[in-house]
């Protein structure tokens, strides 16, 4: 968890004082947003709102107050759909534009929220500003004007837009840069004033968008919320392919067919390993139970949960704490080969020279979750995820233009980590920016634009995230701490023990970080912790809001404080272990 880096903070602080970075007293305090009222007519908005550069409003609809997503109440609002910068690619001949949706409440709180979406984008999710695994509220329900976009291409399930160099850049960062001024201008035309305060938030690739915006567009936003940020997404995709080849060595079955992007089933020239058989659900449940057995009490409470994940890494040992099979695999043990693979995957992807290609992963009880298996075994072999994204979006030049017959599993199995992995850093011909340029945040020192104007940055990340390493996010935060001497006054990282990718796992994954961020930005009240609760059986009548992986030994609505790194929620010694009231961040 790189806690050793914290010892360098004192030296870093002195350096920044000498270079004029300043301390808490140098940071501005932003004023609170003031409400406004929708002054126009939604039905005639398309014709009345003009002069938006490169923008076409395609529809406007009045939406009555009610419920929209996950039964969250929404106020009456105007739904606006449109597109920006439409063009025909001179590379692949496809038509591209930056599609968007805005929802403008009739009773407006004076704030703008850019909803950064996940995956490879390509579709416009409802612009409600809902975040977290079990959202209990949303930005729209709070009165924000909210924008959602497709990030510059119209292909959600396939990565082939990566053949177009401008679509790559729009996806990486430019869509945010183009949409933000337009959205603020539209808001000003509708409400008679620009937003007093602007926020951007998302999870997964949306979290990556958030960290990119924090370093590229710190002058445009006052508060940024980054969840499970895949800020090194090209590296993470390469690591997923590396994992496939690791799992293949212990797979117990093979696959004779694979699917193209269109869903056509194709017979493989030769059977390939079915990596989903590398670790069965029973084996992963067993591994999770051994992690809990070794690390449960480290936070002061024996409660079937590992709260001190950092301490667990020093305590848990794969070789000694997991039984070694002496006979057939039956779910109660691992073979020696499986232990080697498990250790390799957690220590991080490497090339044949042993050089790290991506970060390590912490051992976490969330390995038992279905989401862990989906990311490690399915998404890592599917055309629309890691193989396709690596081949068409991240490698330069793209690996192949044979989109109709591209298959994910053969690509993952044949990927060369010595010669192919470096291509995420490459440029070539019309591809003038590498993936590691257009996909990743600028250096952490660029956060000073956001910081110096009084902006705030909150990050949260599940420690059991199987695709974007929590350890990588910790390394990023440690770099911020070495760059600035006043980090806690404007940025915080909140680990979520047990949580997988954005949600799920044996975790308290229902929380609202929008209100704490607004309170910090506009009132100067830094969140000492964020309340979170579990979503076990019986906590909701909406199936999508139930987390079936909440352990039966817990209260279905167990609560915990999420503590800012490196603090841990520690039991106070008395009281209900399922109640956050009996824990303190220490």
XYZ file of C-alpha atoms in Angstrom, residues 5-313:
309
model
C 6.086 6.938 0.946
C 4.332 8.887 3.672
C 7.674 9.292 5.406
C 8.747 11.539 2.554
C 5.880 13.979 3.071
C 7.899 16.177 5.432
C 10.678 16.550 2.859
C 8.140 17.189 0.114
C 6.393 19.799 2.242
C 9.620 21.754 2.731
C 10.294 21.654 -0.987
C 6.876 23.040 -1.824
C 7.087 25.783 0.787
C 10.366 26.885 -0.766
C 8.860 26.828 -4.263
C 5.837 28.853 -3.227
C 3.151 26.161 -3.383
C 1.863 27.387 -0.025
C -0.175 25.818 2.733
C -3.845 25.837 3.773
C -3.924 29.632 4.083
C -3.209 30.018 0.358
C -6.339 28.126 -0.711
C -9.419 30.065 -1.743
C -12.808 29.388 -0.186
C -15.505 29.198 -2.838
C -18.946 30.614 -2.102
C -22.120 28.550 -2.080
C -24.235 28.197 -5.213
C -27.469 30.173 -5.369
C -30.716 28.689 -6.730
C -32.299 29.686 -10.024
C -35.502 29.041 -11.935
C -36.037 27.684 -15.431
C -37.157 30.803 -17.286
C -37.807 29.363 -20.732
C -40.169 26.969 -22.437
C -38.800 23.444 -22.838
C -40.967 22.837 -25.909
C -39.382 25.711 -27.844
C -35.882 25.433 -26.406
C -34.291 24.045 -29.577
C -35.235 27.159 -31.548
C -34.746 29.692 -28.766
C -31.298 28.540 -27.638
C -28.902 29.443 -30.438
C -25.254 30.270 -30.846
C -23.847 27.130 -29.205
C -20.664 26.462 -31.174
C -20.773 23.284 -33.245
C -23.901 22.125 -31.427
C -27.261 20.867 -32.690
C -30.180 20.381 -30.281
C -32.100 17.367 -31.597
C -34.956 17.160 -29.074
C -36.415 18.801 -25.977
C -38.965 17.141 -23.712
C -40.609 18.154 -20.451
C -40.393 15.333 -17.915
C -42.843 15.405 -15.026
C -41.717 14.882 -11.453
C -41.547 11.208 -10.544
C -38.996 8.410 -10.527
C -36.410 7.709 -13.187
C -33.515 5.439 -12.193
C -33.569 2.933 -9.297
C -36.808 4.486 -8.044
C -35.024 7.705 -7.029
C -37.415 10.669 -7.011
C -36.716 13.275 -9.678
C -38.052 16.828 -9.945
C -39.818 18.172 -13.005
C -37.173 18.921 -15.595
C -36.424 19.546 -19.245
C -34.618 16.748 -21.097
C -32.410 18.014 -23.918
C -30.649 15.819 -26.466
C -28.047 16.989 -28.946
C -24.720 16.473 -30.642
C -21.503 18.400 -31.215
C -18.805 18.460 -33.882
C -20.384 16.006 -36.338
C -17.908 14.833 -38.978
C -17.033 12.000 -41.344
C -13.743 10.270 -40.579
C -11.148 10.266 -43.332
C -9.643 7.151 -41.759
C -12.528 4.686 -41.464
C -15.306 6.609 -43.274
C -17.658 6.470 -40.279
C -19.711 9.416 -39.025
C -18.788 10.640 -35.561
C -20.089 13.290 -33.192
C -20.150 13.950 -29.454
C -23.665 12.989 -28.402
C -25.107 14.304 -25.147
C -28.153 14.575 -22.948
C -28.858 17.289 -20.410
C -31.570 17.338 -17.773
C -32.380 20.797 -16.453
C -34.634 20.945 -13.366
C -37.308 23.628 -13.288
C -36.187 24.402 -9.705
C -32.414 24.642 -10.046
C -29.870 24.710 -7.210
C -27.362 26.739 -9.217
C -25.012 23.801 -9.818
C -23.847 21.811 -12.867
C -22.877 18.126 -12.733
C -21.016 16.390 -15.567
C -21.836 12.673 -15.351
C -18.775 10.799 -16.634
C -19.827 7.378 -17.873
C -18.008 4.042 -17.870
C -16.750 1.272 -20.124
C -15.705 2.391 -23.581
C -18.578 4.920 -23.527
C -20.399 5.010 -26.886
C -23.884 5.388 -25.362
C -25.612 8.191 -23.501
C -26.762 7.049 -20.079
C -29.656 8.905 -18.445
C -28.279 12.195 -17.155
C -29.242 11.809 -13.516
C -25.851 11.906 -11.810
C -26.277 8.706 -9.784
C -23.085 7.241 -8.313
C -22.170 4.235 -6.188
C -23.288 0.627 -6.129
C -26.613 1.335 -4.460
C -27.388 4.984 -5.141
C -29.633 6.530 -2.537
C -29.881 9.827 -4.352
C -28.639 11.589 -7.472
C -27.406 14.965 -8.604
C -30.629 15.610 -10.533
C -32.777 14.803 -7.513
C -30.745 17.360 -5.550
C -31.494 20.043 -8.140
C -28.330 19.968 -10.273
C -28.376 20.509 -14.011
C -26.824 17.237 -15.266
C -25.052 16.283 -18.494
C -24.255 12.806 -19.830
C -22.428 11.966 -23.071
C -21.176 9.175 -25.315
C -17.640 10.685 -25.283
C -17.512 11.171 -29.046
C -18.532 7.874 -30.646
C -21.686 5.816 -31.053
C -20.547 2.227 -30.456
C -21.034 0.977 -26.910
C -20.347 -2.732 -27.420
C -17.450 -2.569 -29.876
C -14.068 -0.796 -29.722
C -13.637 -0.203 -33.427
C -13.996 3.569 -33.115
C -10.345 3.398 -32.052
C -9.402 3.255 -35.721
C -10.251 6.962 -35.902
C -7.565 9.094 -34.215
C -9.936 11.948 -33.297
C -12.428 9.515 -31.762
C -9.595 8.188 -29.596
C -8.795 11.694 -28.355
C -12.451 12.605 -27.820
C -12.875 9.435 -25.754
C -9.720 10.098 -23.794
C -10.229 13.738 -22.829
C -11.514 16.067 -25.552
C -15.248 15.333 -25.146
C -15.117 16.810 -21.636
C -13.209 19.816 -22.922
C -15.759 20.409 -25.698
C -18.955 19.707 -23.768
C -18.220 21.644 -20.599
C -18.189 25.196 -22.072
C -21.211 24.351 -24.241
C -23.186 23.029 -21.275
C -22.405 26.063 -19.159
C -23.415 28.366 -22.016
C -26.693 26.499 -22.506
C -27.399 26.686 -18.776
C -26.797 30.436 -18.856
C -29.236 30.867 -21.733
C -31.915 28.827 -19.966
C -31.574 30.121 -16.394
C -30.212 33.593 -17.068
C -26.903 32.836 -15.370
C -24.051 30.360 -15.662
C -23.725 27.713 -12.939
C -22.268 29.092 -9.731
C -20.521 25.792 -9.041
C -19.574 22.940 -11.359
C -18.918 19.301 -10.458
C -17.817 16.213 -12.378
C -18.092 12.626 -11.205
C -18.015 9.056 -12.411
C -16.849 5.530 -11.642
C -14.547 3.137 -13.537
C -13.748 4.793 -16.869
C -15.877 7.609 -15.458
C -13.420 7.792 -12.569
C -10.632 7.989 -15.127
C -12.487 10.822 -16.859
C -12.672 12.525 -13.449
C -8.923 12.362 -12.742
C -8.172 13.433 -16.315
C -10.493 16.425 -15.849
C -8.852 17.253 -12.523
C -5.489 17.645 -14.275
C -6.625 19.005 -17.660
C -9.704 21.073 -16.809
C -9.123 22.215 -13.251
C -10.167 25.725 -14.306
C -13.635 24.465 -15.339
C -14.648 22.528 -12.216
C -14.980 23.231 -8.503
C -15.421 19.671 -7.249
C -14.466 16.328 -8.772
C -15.503 12.860 -7.619
C -13.512 9.903 -8.981
C -14.742 6.384 -8.247
C -12.617 3.275 -8.880
C -10.545 5.354 -11.282
C -8.931 3.381 -14.087
C -6.488 6.205 -14.619
C -3.923 3.790 -16.103
C -6.594 2.061 -18.172
C -4.331 0.941 -21.062
C -1.942 -0.658 -18.578
C -4.843 -2.303 -16.751
C -6.121 -3.767 -20.030
C -2.691 -5.225 -20.776
C -2.629 -6.685 -17.261
C -5.978 -8.343 -17.915
C -4.518 -10.075 -20.968
C -1.503 -11.108 -18.915
C -3.923 -12.611 -16.395
C -5.607 -14.651 -19.123
C -2.311 -16.299 -19.967
C -1.678 -16.965 -16.276
C -5.103 -18.543 -15.729
C -4.682 -20.634 -18.859
C -1.910 -22.587 -17.165
C -4.300 -23.970 -14.538
C -7.542 -24.131 -16.532
C -9.228 -27.539 -16.475
C -11.300 -27.217 -19.661
C -11.002 -25.840 -23.180
C -13.203 -23.867 -25.565
C -13.658 -24.871 -29.200
C -15.552 -21.725 -30.257
C -15.492 -17.978 -29.710
C -17.772 -15.056 -30.621
C -17.105 -12.127 -32.924
C -18.276 -8.613 -32.045
C -21.542 -9.247 -33.907
C -22.209 -12.329 -31.799
C -21.401 -14.844 -34.530
C -20.054 -18.099 -33.140
C -16.803 -19.104 -34.837
C -14.943 -22.400 -34.546
C -11.381 -21.875 -33.351
C -8.503 -23.397 -35.339
C -7.609 -25.249 -32.161
C -9.204 -25.410 -28.700
C -8.054 -22.758 -26.222
C -8.133 -22.830 -22.413
C -11.406 -21.936 -20.704
C -9.875 -19.580 -18.154
C -13.083 -19.514 -16.083
C -12.105 -22.978 -14.843
C -8.818 -21.731 -13.370
C -10.456 -20.928 -10.024
C -13.938 -22.214 -9.289
C -16.502 -20.259 -7.269
C -15.965 -22.686 -4.368
C -12.201 -22.147 -4.501
C -12.564 -18.369 -4.525
C -15.001 -18.532 -1.617
C -12.459 -20.635 0.256
C -9.690 -18.111 -0.483
C -11.901 -15.290 0.788
C -12.658 -17.198 3.977
C -8.938 -17.758 4.621
C -8.232 -14.034 4.178
C -10.980 -13.232 6.677
C -9.738 -15.855 9.124
C -6.263 -14.321 9.075
C -7.167 -10.623 8.959
C -10.642 -10.157 10.449
C -9.560 -8.928 13.891
C -6.932 -6.448 12.630
C -9.388 -3.535 12.881
C -10.361 -4.442 16.445
C -13.596 -6.248 15.601
C -14.123 -9.914 14.755
C -17.061 -9.306 12.451
C -16.495 -11.382 9.301
C -15.001 -8.369 7.506
C -11.467 -7.137 6.845
C -11.407 -3.432 7.623
C -7.629 -2.967 7.767
C -6.678 -4.072 4.277
C -3.157 -2.653 4.469
C -2.310 -4.635 7.609
C -3.775 -7.758 5.994
C -1.185 -7.612 3.220
